[in-house]
Amino acid sequence: MTSLTNDTFLRALLREPVDYTPVWMMRQAGRYLPEYRATRAKAGSFMDLCKNPELACEVTLQPLERFPLDAAILFSDILTVPDAMGLGLYFSEGEGPHFERPVRSEADVDRIGIPDPEGELKYVMDAVSTIRRELQGRVPLIGFSGSPWTLATYMVEGGGAKNFSQIKGMMFDRPDLLHRLLAKTADAVTVYLNAQIARGAQATMIFDTWGGALAPANYREFSLAYMQRVIAGLTREAEGRKVPVILFTKNGGQWLGDMANTGCDALGVDWTTDLADARRLVGDRVALQGNLDPCALYASPERIREEVARVLASYGQGPGHVFNLGHGITPDVNPEHAGAMVAAVHELSRAYHV
Ligand code: CP3
């Protein structure tokens, strides 16, 4: 394997000294890029794109051709795992993801198996290998998975949720059943992430999009505990380097202190928490990733630069910060504005690493 030309991202995740704050964007390969829309049209659909390793590699690299990003992220989706469990994933235009066979009963939970990453999910692993080959060591590749709780939310609801009526109904009525589902899902996530690492992912991120919808005690029992279980089972070194793990609970600001004790290396922070407060909560236990409000990219490049300056100042001096948006970039953002953000991070952050 070639060594990395730019490993700033990996060093920042381990709180090692860097010359500038590295930056990448959640959903950096996506609909805001016309070249992404063209490749998706060529593939046929979003899932066809995910299932074609060459085209998934192509869209992974597109944002890197435009902007000097410090990391690439595997182009795929968190719902590949429940799809491989046989739930029948489909996307309906403008309505997001759905499952043909949601998990509701005891029999449904029993029926679910742990997908073989080199079997039903081989297309994801082939994408990882292809991307690593094509990156040629330019920047590290991030692998990812949904958290057990977030995946279970989609599996039980049968798609996106407004009130979480099905999953929370199960949580309050049948906690035993939900625990069985979460345990299986956590094992599936563990082998899935380890397979990505074996194929060349150099860092991993766990997306807990819906953990923030839980009451604190429920968050600890049904989301955090299973993320901790996943982390405990992960391969932590590959190719002679540490493979850092980033944990991201959207709307999880109040739990950052607990999240820092899971054994992860870094925490994703959304824009509802100030990075200075987050840093006080976690101390020197973990690095922080975030947290510009994605809507700031609707403003002018001059205003974007001011907002970048504000986020950098809120983290303050020294290593341990990876710049990112607080959630995914939205489809109607002008790509030039994303470029303005990346340039501002690289330029203005040098003052914080002297
Ligand atoms: O960050 C990246 O560039 C990597 C790719 C990535 C995608 N999805 C691509 C995608 C990642 C890391 C994800 C994770 C994901 N998928 C999450 C967790 C992150 C988060 O946003 O909190 C969730 C909840 C999903 C489930 C999912 N997939 C949703 C809710 C949607 C949106 C549906 C829509 O119509 O907008 C998707 C589809 C999806 N995943 C798209 C992309 C680029 C858009 C598909 C398209 O129309 O091209």
mmCIF file of C-alpha atoms and ligand atoms in Angstrom:
data_model
loop_
_atom_site.group_PDB
_atom_site.id
_atom_site.type_symbol
_atom_site.label_atom_id
_atom_site.label_comp_id
_atom_site.label_asym_id
_atom_site.label_seq_id
_atom_site.Cartn_x
_atom_site.Cartn_y
_atom_site.Cartn_z
ATOM 1 C CA MET A 1 0.000 0.000 0.000
ATOM 2 C CA THR A 2 1.240 3.495 -0.812
ATOM 3 C CA SER A 3 1.899 5.787 2.142
ATOM 4 C CA LEU A 4 -0.227 8.899 2.573
ATOM 5 C CA THR A 5 0.736 12.185 0.948
ATOM 6 C CA ASN A 6 -1.591 14.087 3.293
ATOM 7 C CA ASP A 7 -2.314 12.467 6.678
ATOM 8 C CA THR A 8 -3.351 15.698 8.460
ATOM 9 C CA PHE A 9 -6.855 14.331 9.040
ATOM 10 C CA LEU A 10 -5.616 11.161 10.783
ATOM 11 C CA ARG A 11 -3.179 13.128 12.925
ATOM 12 C CA ALA A 12 -5.864 15.613 13.995
ATOM 13 C CA LEU A 13 -8.182 12.752 15.006
ATOM 14 C CA LEU A 14 -5.435 11.472 17.309
ATOM 15 C CA ARG A 15 -4.832 15.010 18.647
ATOM 16 C CA GLU A 16 -1.323 15.071 17.209
ATOM 17 C CA PRO A 17 0.207 18.378 16.030
ATOM 18 C CA VAL A 18 -0.759 19.591 12.543
ATOM 19 C CA ASP A 19 0.036 22.715 10.476
ATOM 20 C CA TYR A 20 -3.598 23.556 9.766
ATOM 21 C CA THR A 21 -7.063 22.233 10.644
ATOM 22 C CA PRO A 22 -8.087 19.485 8.204
ATOM 23 C CA VAL A 23 -11.535 19.666 6.630
ATOM 24 C CA TRP A 24 -14.068 17.436 4.899
ATOM 25 C CA MET A 25 -17.853 17.690 4.519
ATOM 26 C CA MET A 26 -20.544 15.202 5.434
ATOM 27 C CA ARG A 27 -22.310 14.228 2.164
ATOM 28 C CA GLN A 28 -19.466 15.826 0.214
ATOM 29 C CA ALA A 29 -20.305 13.575 -2.736
ATOM 30 C CA GLY A 30 -23.907 14.432 -3.440
ATOM 31 C CA ARG A 31 -26.621 16.217 -5.340
ATOM 32 C CA TYR A 32 -25.182 19.754 -4.939
ATOM 33 C CA LEU A 33 -22.525 18.683 -7.503
ATOM 34 C CA PRO A 34 -23.700 18.579 -11.156
ATOM 35 C CA GLU A 35 -21.086 15.903 -11.895
ATOM 36 C CA TYR A 36 -22.641 13.723 -9.162
ATOM 37 C CA ARG A 37 -26.080 14.104 -10.717
ATOM 38 C CA ALA A 38 -24.634 13.106 -14.093
ATOM 39 C CA THR A 39 -23.001 9.939 -12.720
ATOM 40 C CA ARG A 40 -26.150 9.046 -10.794
ATOM 41 C CA ALA A 41 -28.187 9.393 -14.008
ATOM 42 C CA LYS A 42 -25.677 7.124 -15.765
ATOM 43 C CA ALA A 43 -26.031 4.536 -12.959
ATOM 44 C CA GLY A 44 -29.854 4.664 -13.093
ATOM 45 C CA SER A 45 -30.675 5.280 -9.428
ATOM 46 C CA PHE A 46 -29.030 6.072 -6.114
ATOM 47 C CA MET A 47 -28.879 2.394 -5.067
ATOM 48 C CA ASP A 48 -27.569 1.349 -8.503
ATOM 49 C CA LEU A 49 -24.819 3.906 -7.946
ATOM 50 C CA CYS A 50 -24.016 2.453 -4.500
ATOM 51 C CA LYS A 51 -23.922 -1.070 -5.986
ATOM 52 C CA ASN A 52 -21.510 -0.179 -8.796
ATOM 53 C CA PRO A 53 -17.963 0.014 -7.303
ATOM 54 C CA GLU A 54 -16.453 1.867 -10.282
ATOM 55 C CA LEU A 55 -19.159 4.548 -10.280
ATOM 56 C CA ALA A 56 -19.208 4.743 -6.454
ATOM 57 C CA CYS A 57 -15.471 5.386 -6.682
ATOM 58 C CA GLU A 58 -16.017 8.038 -9.346
ATOM 59 C CA VAL A 59 -18.455 10.036 -7.197
ATOM 60 C CA THR A 60 -16.299 9.589 -4.073
ATOM 61 C CA LEU A 61 -13.444 11.334 -5.880
ATOM 62 C CA GLN A 62 -15.527 14.126 -7.481
ATOM 63 C CA PRO A 63 -15.472 16.529 -4.507
ATOM 64 C CA LEU A 64 -11.701 15.964 -4.175
ATOM 65 C CA GLU A 65 -11.172 17.070 -7.783
ATOM 66 C CA ARG A 66 -12.929 20.333 -6.981
ATOM 67 C CA PHE A 67 -11.713 21.139 -3.470
ATOM 68 C CA PRO A 68 -8.504 20.390 -1.516
ATOM 69 C CA LEU A 69 -10.349 18.251 1.031
ATOM 70 C CA ASP A 70 -8.306 16.381 3.632
ATOM 71 C CA ALA A 71 -10.315 13.146 3.573
ATOM 72 C CA ALA A 72 -12.455 11.069 1.231
ATOM 73 C CA ILE A 73 -15.546 9.229 2.477
ATOM 74 C CA LEU A 74 -16.781 6.002 0.973
ATOM 75 C CA PHE A 75 -19.798 6.650 -1.216
ATOM 76 C CA SER A 76 -22.538 4.368 0.068
ATOM 77 C CA ASP A 77 -25.412 4.565 2.529
ATOM 78 C CA ILE A 78 -26.072 3.456 6.096
ATOM 79 C CA LEU A 79 -29.118 1.479 4.895
ATOM 80 C CA THR A 80 -27.049 -1.052 2.907
ATOM 81 C CA VAL A 81 -26.863 -3.181 6.085
ATOM 82 C CA PRO A 82 -30.634 -3.557 6.696
ATOM 83 C CA ASP A 83 -31.050 -4.014 2.932
ATOM 84 C CA ALA A 84 -28.594 -6.944 3.107
ATOM 85 C CA MET A 85 -30.618 -8.301 6.052
ATOM 86 C CA GLY A 86 -33.453 -8.796 3.569
ATOM 87 C CA LEU A 87 -35.719 -5.870 4.453
ATOM 88 C CA GLY A 88 -36.096 -4.673 0.847
ATOM 89 C CA LEU A 89 -34.764 -1.106 0.689
ATOM 90 C CA TYR A 90 -36.162 1.294 -1.874
ATOM 91 C CA PHE A 91 -36.069 5.060 -2.365
ATOM 92 C CA SER A 92 -39.131 6.923 -3.575
ATOM 93 C CA GLU A 93 -38.530 10.275 -5.260
ATOM 94 C CA GLY A 94 -38.629 13.140 -2.747
ATOM 95 C CA GLU A 95 -39.688 10.872 0.133
ATOM 96 C CA GLY A 96 -36.449 9.242 1.150
ATOM 97 C CA PRO A 97 -35.788 5.630 2.092
ATOM 98 C CA HIS A 98 -38.368 2.877 2.756
ATOM 99 C CA PHE A 99 -38.341 -0.832 3.605
ATOM 100 C CA GLU A 100 -40.778 -3.308 2.082
ATOM 101 C CA ARG A 101 -40.543 -5.585 5.131
ATOM 102 C CA PRO A 102 -40.121 -3.593 8.361
ATOM 103 C CA VAL A 103 -39.170 -5.354 11.605
ATOM 104 C CA ARG A 104 -42.128 -5.368 13.987
ATOM 105 C CA SER A 105 -42.604 -8.772 15.606
ATOM 106 C CA GLU A 106 -40.624 -11.353 17.525
ATOM 107 C CA ALA A 107 -40.559 -13.512 14.373
ATOM 108 C CA ASP A 108 -39.193 -10.572 12.350
ATOM 109 C CA VAL A 109 -36.318 -10.098 14.802
ATOM 110 C CA ASP A 110 -35.571 -13.855 14.811
ATOM 111 C CA ARG A 111 -35.517 -13.978 11.020
ATOM 112 C CA ILE A 112 -32.825 -11.327 10.659
ATOM 113 C CA GLY A 113 -29.307 -12.595 10.133
ATOM 114 C CA ILE A 114 -25.932 -10.900 10.242
ATOM 115 C CA PRO A 115 -25.007 -10.144 6.619
ATOM 116 C CA ASP A 116 -21.675 -11.408 5.338
ATOM 117 C CA PRO A 117 -19.707 -8.290 4.356
ATOM 118 C CA GLU A 118 -17.949 -10.276 1.626
ATOM 119 C CA GLY A 119 -21.282 -11.786 0.510
ATOM 120 C CA GLU A 120 -24.393 -9.600 0.202
ATOM 121 C CA LEU A 121 -22.328 -6.496 0.959
ATOM 122 C CA LYS A 122 -19.375 -7.335 -1.270
ATOM 123 C CA TYR A 123 -20.241 -4.375 -3.509
ATOM 124 C CA VAL A 124 -19.445 -2.019 -0.601
ATOM 125 C CA MET A 125 -16.130 -3.755 0.059
ATOM 126 C CA ASP A 126 -15.236 -3.647 -3.643
ATOM 127 C CA ALA A 127 -15.976 0.087 -3.615
ATOM 128 C CA VAL A 128 -13.566 0.518 -0.663
ATOM 129 C CA SER A 129 -10.787 -1.344 -2.499
ATOM 130 C CA THR A 130 -11.414 0.545 -5.744
ATOM 131 C CA ILE A 131 -11.394 3.941 -4.008
ATOM 132 C CA ARG A 132 -8.193 3.123 -2.116
ATOM 133 C CA ARG A 133 -6.521 2.149 -5.383
ATOM 134 C CA GLU A 134 -7.669 5.305 -7.177
ATOM 135 C CA LEU A 135 -6.844 7.645 -4.273
ATOM 136 C CA GLN A 136 -3.185 6.627 -4.555
ATOM 137 C CA GLY A 137 -2.554 7.807 -1.010
ATOM 138 C CA ARG A 138 -3.616 11.412 -1.634
ATOM 139 C CA VAL A 139 -5.789 11.562 1.524
ATOM 140 C CA PRO A 140 -7.202 8.965 3.938
ATOM 141 C CA LEU A 141 -10.451 7.111 3.205
ATOM 142 C CA ILE A 142 -13.232 7.136 5.816
ATOM 143 C CA GLY A 143 -15.480 4.080 6.116
ATOM 144 C CA PHE A 144 -18.802 4.354 7.924
ATOM 145 C CA SER A 145 -21.917 2.737 9.285
ATOM 146 C CA GLY A 146 -25.134 3.804 10.919
ATOM 147 C CA SER A 147 -25.339 3.288 14.680
ATOM 148 C CA PRO A 148 -27.350 0.265 15.829
ATOM 149 C CA TRP A 149 -30.086 2.558 17.204
ATOM 150 C CA THR A 150 -30.329 4.626 14.004
ATOM 151 C CA LEU A 151 -30.421 1.521 11.803
ATOM 152 C CA ALA A 152 -33.046 -0.056 14.072
ATOM 153 C CA THR A 153 -35.109 3.133 13.782
ATOM 154 C CA TYR A 154 -35.295 2.756 9.988
ATOM 155 C CA MET A 155 -35.820 -1.017 10.245
ATOM 156 C CA VAL A 156 -38.712 -0.809 12.703
ATOM 157 C CA GLU A 157 -40.346 2.328 11.293
ATOM 158 C CA GLY A 158 -39.978 1.020 7.741
ATOM 159 C CA GLY A 159 -38.395 4.316 6.658
ATOM 160 C CA GLY A 160 -37.884 7.822 7.962
ATOM 161 C CA ALA A 161 -39.853 8.690 11.084
ATOM 162 C CA LYS A 162 -41.696 11.740 12.335
ATOM 163 C CA ASN A 163 -42.785 10.617 15.792
ATOM 164 C CA PHE A 164 -40.816 7.389 16.202
ATOM 165 C CA SER A 165 -44.136 5.729 17.084
ATOM 166 C CA GLN A 166 -43.084 2.200 16.070
ATOM 167 C CA ILE A 167 -39.542 2.103 17.444
ATOM 168 C CA LYS A 168 -40.377 3.947 20.675
ATOM 169 C CA GLY A 169 -43.528 1.850 21.052
ATOM 170 C CA MET A 170 -41.276 -1.216 20.931
ATOM 171 C CA MET A 171 -38.768 0.415 23.296
ATOM 172 C CA PHE A 172 -41.397 1.048 25.986
ATOM 173 C CA ASP A 173 -43.519 -2.116 25.451
ATOM 174 C CA ARG A 174 -40.918 -4.696 24.535
ATOM 175 C CA PRO A 175 -37.475 -3.485 25.625
ATOM 176 C CA ASP A 176 -36.295 -7.114 25.601
ATOM 177 C CA LEU A 177 -37.187 -7.458 21.915
ATOM 178 C CA LEU A 178 -35.546 -4.166 20.992
ATOM 179 C CA HIS A 179 -32.415 -5.202 22.887
ATOM 180 C CA ARG A 180 -32.260 -8.416 20.826
ATOM 181 C CA LEU A 181 -32.601 -6.424 17.616
ATOM 182 C CA LEU A 182 -29.943 -3.913 18.711
ATOM 183 C CA ALA A 183 -27.518 -6.670 19.750
ATOM 184 C CA LYS A 184 -27.817 -8.329 16.330
ATOM 185 C CA THR A 185 -27.507 -5.000 14.563
ATOM 186 C CA ALA A 186 -24.434 -4.076 16.632
ATOM 187 C CA ASP A 187 -22.768 -7.354 15.632
ATOM 188 C CA ALA A 188 -23.665 -6.711 11.989
ATOM 189 C CA VAL A 189 -22.188 -3.193 12.200
ATOM 190 C CA THR A 190 -19.006 -4.498 13.852
ATOM 191 C CA VAL A 191 -18.238 -7.069 11.155
ATOM 192 C CA TYR A 192 -19.245 -4.575 8.446
ATOM 193 C CA LEU A 193 -16.841 -1.895 9.709
ATOM 194 C CA ASN A 194 -14.043 -4.416 10.276
ATOM 195 C CA ALA A 195 -14.456 -5.629 6.697
ATOM 196 C CA GLN A 196 -14.198 -2.019 5.465
ATOM 197 C CA ILE A 197 -11.003 -1.617 7.508
ATOM 198 C CA ALA A 198 -9.633 -4.886 6.099
ATOM 199 C CA ARG A 199 -10.280 -3.556 2.587
ATOM 200 C CA GLY A 200 -8.530 -0.254 3.317
ATOM 201 C CA ALA A 201 -10.711 2.201 5.263
ATOM 202 C CA GLN A 202 -8.239 4.277 7.317
ATOM 203 C CA ALA A 203 -10.764 5.792 9.760
ATOM 204 C CA THR A 204 -14.392 4.979 10.510
ATOM 205 C CA MET A 205 -17.399 7.028 11.494
ATOM 206 C CA ILE A 206 -20.592 5.881 13.211
ATOM 207 C CA PHE A 207 -23.621 7.998 12.264
ATOM 208 C CA ASP A 208 -26.187 8.125 15.062
ATOM 209 C CA THR A 209 -28.637 10.388 13.306
ATOM 210 C CA TRP A 210 -31.561 9.614 15.642
ATOM 211 C CA GLY A 211 -29.903 9.132 19.065
ATOM 212 C CA GLY A 212 -30.755 12.743 19.865
ATOM 213 C CA ALA A 213 -34.463 11.913 19.770
ATOM 214 C CA LEU A 214 -34.132 9.877 22.973
ATOM 215 C CA ALA A 215 -34.496 10.807 26.638
ATOM 216 C CA PRO A 216 -31.101 10.720 28.409
ATOM 217 C CA ALA A 217 -31.574 7.368 30.163
ATOM 218 C CA ASN A 218 -32.941 5.806 26.971
ATOM 219 C CA TYR A 219 -30.049 7.225 24.960
ATOM 220 C CA ARG A 220 -27.544 5.524 27.246
ATOM 221 C CA GLU A 221 -29.388 2.201 27.271
ATOM 222 C CA PHE A 222 -30.503 1.924 23.633
ATOM 223 C CA SER A 223 -27.997 3.935 21.620
ATOM 224 C CA LEU A 224 -24.749 4.685 23.457
ATOM 225 C CA ALA A 225 -24.328 1.187 24.955
ATOM 226 C CA TYR A 226 -24.531 -0.424 21.519
ATOM 227 C CA MET A 227 -22.109 2.031 19.944
ATOM 228 C CA GLN A 228 -19.721 1.206 22.768
ATOM 229 C CA ARG A 229 -20.197 -2.503 21.993
ATOM 230 C CA VAL A 230 -19.355 -1.861 18.333
ATOM 231 C CA ILE A 231 -16.238 0.149 19.215
ATOM 232 C CA ALA A 232 -15.037 -2.595 21.568
ATOM 233 C CA GLY A 233 -15.120 -5.041 18.643
ATOM 234 C CA LEU A 234 -13.367 -2.896 16.055
ATOM 235 C CA THR A 235 -9.941 -3.470 14.535
ATOM 236 C CA ARG A 236 -7.917 -0.539 15.824
ATOM 237 C CA GLU A 237 -4.776 -0.837 13.765
ATOM 238 C CA ALA A 238 -4.136 -1.501 10.076
ATOM 239 C CA GLU A 239 -1.164 -0.988 7.777
ATOM 240 C CA GLY A 240 0.896 -0.075 10.855
ATOM 241 C CA ARG A 241 -1.329 2.861 11.852
ATOM 242 C CA LYS A 242 -4.136 3.470 14.270
ATOM 243 C CA VAL A 243 -7.598 3.436 12.664
ATOM 244 C CA PRO A 244 -9.487 6.217 14.487
ATOM 245 C CA VAL A 245 -13.214 5.969 15.202
ATOM 246 C CA ILE A 246 -15.499 9.023 15.091
ATOM 247 C CA LEU A 247 -18.832 8.906 16.906
ATOM 248 C CA PHE A 248 -21.560 11.307 15.826
ATOM 249 C CA THR A 249 -24.896 11.611 17.607
ATOM 250 C CA LYS A 250 -26.915 14.341 15.925
ATOM 251 C CA ASN A 251 -28.423 16.561 18.659
ATOM 252 C CA GLY A 252 -26.264 14.727 21.201
ATOM 253 C CA GLY A 253 -24.455 17.779 22.606
ATOM 254 C CA GLN A 254 -25.517 17.144 26.182
ATOM 255 C CA TRP A 255 -23.975 13.639 26.115
ATOM 256 C CA LEU A 256 -20.559 14.443 24.689
ATOM 257 C CA GLY A 257 -18.971 13.737 28.084
ATOM 258 C CA ASP A 258 -20.427 10.202 28.134
ATOM 259 C CA MET A 259 -19.673 9.625 24.478
ATOM 260 C CA ALA A 260 -16.012 10.459 25.118
ATOM 261 C CA ASN A 261 -15.815 7.401 27.412
ATOM 262 C CA THR A 262 -16.803 4.837 24.768
ATOM 263 C CA GLY A 263 -13.273 4.255 23.526
ATOM 264 C CA CYS A 264 -13.754 6.347 20.382
ATOM 265 C CA ASP A 265 -11.073 8.777 19.207
ATOM 266 C CA ALA A 266 -13.238 11.692 18.121
ATOM 267 C CA LEU A 267 -16.757 13.057 18.429
ATOM 268 C CA GLY A 268 -18.803 14.681 15.701
ATOM 269 C CA VAL A 269 -20.532 17.824 16.986
ATOM 270 C CA ASP A 270 -23.523 19.514 15.350
ATOM 271 C CA TRP A 271 -23.997 23.291 15.306
ATOM 272 C CA THR A 272 -26.325 23.389 18.327
ATOM 273 C CA THR A 273 -23.334 22.946 20.657
ATOM 274 C CA ASP A 274 -20.504 25.456 20.930
ATOM 275 C CA LEU A 275 -17.117 23.811 20.322
ATOM 276 C CA ALA A 276 -15.621 25.639 23.319
ATOM 277 C CA ASP A 277 -18.236 24.028 25.588
ATOM 278 C CA ALA A 278 -17.728 20.663 23.889
ATOM 279 C CA ARG A 279 -13.985 20.909 24.426
ATOM 280 C CA ARG A 280 -14.463 21.677 28.115
ATOM 281 C CA LEU A 281 -16.735 18.612 28.426
ATOM 282 C CA VAL A 282 -14.395 16.131 26.770
ATOM 283 C CA GLY A 283 -11.042 17.553 27.913
ATOM 284 C CA ASP A 284 -8.136 15.754 26.288
ATOM 285 C CA ARG A 285 -9.960 12.437 25.926
ATOM 286 C CA VAL A 286 -11.025 12.812 22.271
ATOM 287 C CA ALA A 287 -10.764 15.082 19.234
ATOM 288 C CA LEU A 288 -13.777 17.058 17.965
ATOM 289 C CA GLN A 289 -15.199 17.231 14.449
ATOM 290 C CA GLY A 290 -17.520 19.981 13.310
ATOM 291 C CA ASN A 291 -19.541 22.107 13.418
ATOM 292 C CA LEU A 292 -20.561 24.815 10.927
ATOM 293 C CA ASP A 293 -24.323 25.033 10.379
ATOM 294 C CA PRO A 294 -24.746 23.662 6.803
ATOM 295 C CA CYS A 295 -27.114 26.582 6.128
ATOM 296 C CA ALA A 296 -24.164 28.988 6.448
ATOM 297 C CA LEU A 297 -23.262 27.823 2.924
ATOM 298 C CA TYR A 298 -26.348 29.668 1.623
ATOM 299 C CA ALA A 299 -24.635 32.953 2.568
ATOM 300 C CA SER A 300 -22.033 34.827 0.505
ATOM 301 C CA PRO A 301 -18.392 33.613 0.437
ATOM 302 C CA GLU A 302 -17.457 36.643 2.599
ATOM 303 C CA ARG A 303 -19.970 35.690 5.285
ATOM 304 C CA ILE A 304 -18.948 32.022 5.039
ATOM 305 C CA ARG A 305 -15.382 33.060 5.773
ATOM 306 C CA GLU A 306 -16.512 34.937 8.894
ATOM 307 C CA GLU A 307 -18.482 31.920 10.094
ATOM 308 C CA VAL A 308 -15.489 29.643 9.504
ATOM 309 C CA ALA A 309 -13.381 32.067 11.572
ATOM 310 C CA ARG A 310 -15.968 31.912 14.350
ATOM 311 C CA VAL A 311 -15.973 28.080 14.439
ATOM 312 C CA LEU A 312 -12.158 27.939 14.433
ATOM 313 C CA ALA A 313 -12.027 30.472 17.287
ATOM 314 C CA SER A 314 -14.603 28.540 19.311
ATOM 315 C CA TYR A 315 -12.376 25.439 19.234
ATOM 316 C CA GLY A 316 -9.338 27.589 19.892
ATOM 317 C CA GLN A 317 -5.624 26.886 19.939
ATOM 318 C CA GLY A 318 -3.970 23.539 19.368
ATOM 319 C CA PRO A 319 -4.605 20.173 17.743
ATOM 320 C CA GLY A 320 -7.641 17.882 18.007
ATOM 321 C CA HIS A 321 -10.039 19.688 15.661
ATOM 322 C CA VAL A 322 -11.319 18.411 12.320
ATOM 323 C CA PHE A 323 -13.425 21.019 10.561
ATOM 324 C CA ASN A 324 -16.747 19.829 9.135
ATOM 325 C CA LEU A 325 -20.351 20.854 8.766
ATOM 326 C CA GLY A 326 -22.636 20.018 11.679
ATOM 327 C CA HIS A 327 -24.630 17.751 9.338
ATOM 328 C CA GLY A 328 -24.719 16.880 5.637
ATOM 329 C CA ILE A 329 -24.369 19.513 2.911
ATOM 330 C CA THR A 330 -27.758 20.251 1.345
ATOM 331 C CA PRO A 331 -28.566 19.619 -2.352
ATOM 332 C CA ASP A 332 -29.227 23.280 -3.246
ATOM 333 C CA VAL A 333 -25.882 24.695 -2.071
ATOM 334 C CA ASN A 334 -23.704 26.451 -4.664
ATOM 335 C CA PRO A 335 -20.512 24.321 -4.978
ATOM 336 C CA GLU A 336 -18.408 27.499 -5.066
ATOM 337 C CA HIS A 337 -19.593 28.278 -1.558
ATOM 338 C CA ALA A 338 -18.351 24.886 -0.355
ATOM 339 C CA GLY A 339 -15.024 25.766 -1.972
ATOM 340 C CA ALA A 340 -14.974 29.088 -0.125
ATOM 341 C CA MET A 341 -15.455 27.243 3.161
ATOM 342 C CA VAL A 342 -12.615 24.796 2.503
ATOM 343 C CA ALA A 343 -10.228 27.597 1.458
ATOM 344 C CA ALA A 344 -11.113 29.666 4.528
ATOM 345 C CA VAL A 345 -10.478 26.716 6.868
ATOM 346 C CA HIS A 346 -7.052 26.053 5.394
ATOM 347 C CA GLU A 347 -6.024 29.690 5.431
ATOM 348 C CA LEU A 348 -7.431 30.880 8.758
ATOM 349 C CA SER A 349 -6.616 27.777 10.815
ATOM 350 C CA ARG A 350 -2.828 28.106 10.535
ATOM 351 C CA ALA A 351 -2.893 30.713 13.309
ATOM 352 C CA TYR A 352 -4.257 28.064 15.703
ATOM 353 C CA HIS A 353 -1.366 25.653 15.103
ATOM 354 C CA VAL A 354 1.763 27.715 15.817
HETATM 355 O O1 CP3 B 1 -20.915 11.797 3.246
HETATM 356 C C1 CP3 B 1 -20.771 11.251 2.140
HETATM 357 O O2 CP3 B 1 -20.449 11.890 1.107
HETATM 358 C C2 CP3 B 1 -20.893 9.740 2.035
HETATM 359 C C3 CP3 B 1 -22.126 9.226 1.617
HETATM 360 C C4 CP3 B 1 -23.312 9.067 2.539
HETATM 361 C C5 CP3 B 1 -24.631 9.016 2.030
HETATM 362 N N1 CP3 B 1 -25.474 8.695 3.036
HETATM 363 C C6 CP3 B 1 -24.974 9.230 0.619
HETATM 364 C C7 CP3 B 1 -26.362 9.542 0.284
HETATM 365 C C8 CP3 B 1 -23.401 8.857 3.919
HETATM 366 C C9 CP3 B 1 -22.306 8.870 4.960
HETATM 367 C C10 CP3 B 1 -24.778 8.613 4.221
HETATM 368 C C11 CP3 B 1 -25.282 8.283 5.564
HETATM 369 C C12 CP3 B 1 -26.731 8.281 5.819
HETATM 370 N N2 CP3 B 1 -27.737 7.799 5.016
HETATM 371 C C13 CP3 B 1 -27.316 8.691 7.019
HETATM 372 C C14 CP3 B 1 -26.561 9.170 8.226
HETATM 373 C C15 CP3 B 1 -26.026 10.527 8.051
HETATM 374 C C16 CP3 B 1 -26.998 11.592 8.281
HETATM 375 O O3 CP3 B 1 -27.311 12.310 7.305
HETATM 376 O O4 CP3 B 1 -27.425 11.774 9.435
HETATM 377 C C17 CP3 B 1 -28.711 8.515 6.919
HETATM 378 C C18 CP3 B 1 -29.743 8.850 7.972
HETATM 379 C C19 CP3 B 1 -28.958 7.930 5.661
HETATM 380 C C20 CP3 B 1 -30.278 7.470 5.109
HETATM 381 C C21 CP3 B 1 -30.590 8.224 3.890
HETATM 382 N N3 CP3 B 1 -29.992 7.986 2.674
HETATM 383 C C22 CP3 B 1 -31.432 9.350 3.762
HETATM 384 C C23 CP3 B 1 -32.280 9.935 4.864
HETATM 385 C C24 CP3 B 1 -31.313 9.789 2.438
HETATM 386 C C25 CP3 B 1 -31.926 11.023 1.850
HETATM 387 C C26 CP3 B 1 -33.032 10.787 0.933
HETATM 388 C C27 CP3 B 1 -33.204 12.007 0.053
HETATM 389 O O5 CP3 B 1 -34.046 11.915 -0.837
HETATM 390 O O6 CP3 B 1 -32.521 13.025 0.250
HETATM 391 C C28 CP3 B 1 -30.413 8.935 1.783
HETATM 392 C C29 CP3 B 1 -29.972 9.019 0.370
HETATM 393 C C30 CP3 B 1 -28.584 9.475 0.151
HETATM 394 N N4 CP3 B 1 -27.490 8.959 0.787
HETATM 395 C C31 CP3 B 1 -28.146 10.429 -0.799
HETATM 396 C C32 CP3 B 1 -26.750 10.467 -0.734
HETATM 397 C C33 CP3 B 1 -25.817 11.275 -1.580
HETATM 398 C C34 CP3 B 1 -29.032 11.193 -1.751
HETATM 399 C C35 CP3 B 1 -29.447 10.219 -2.831
HETATM 400 C C36 CP3 B 1 -29.640 10.851 -4.165
HETATM 401 O O7 CP3 B 1 -30.760 11.273 -4.422
HETATM 402 O O8 CP3 B 1 -28.675 10.886 -4.944
#
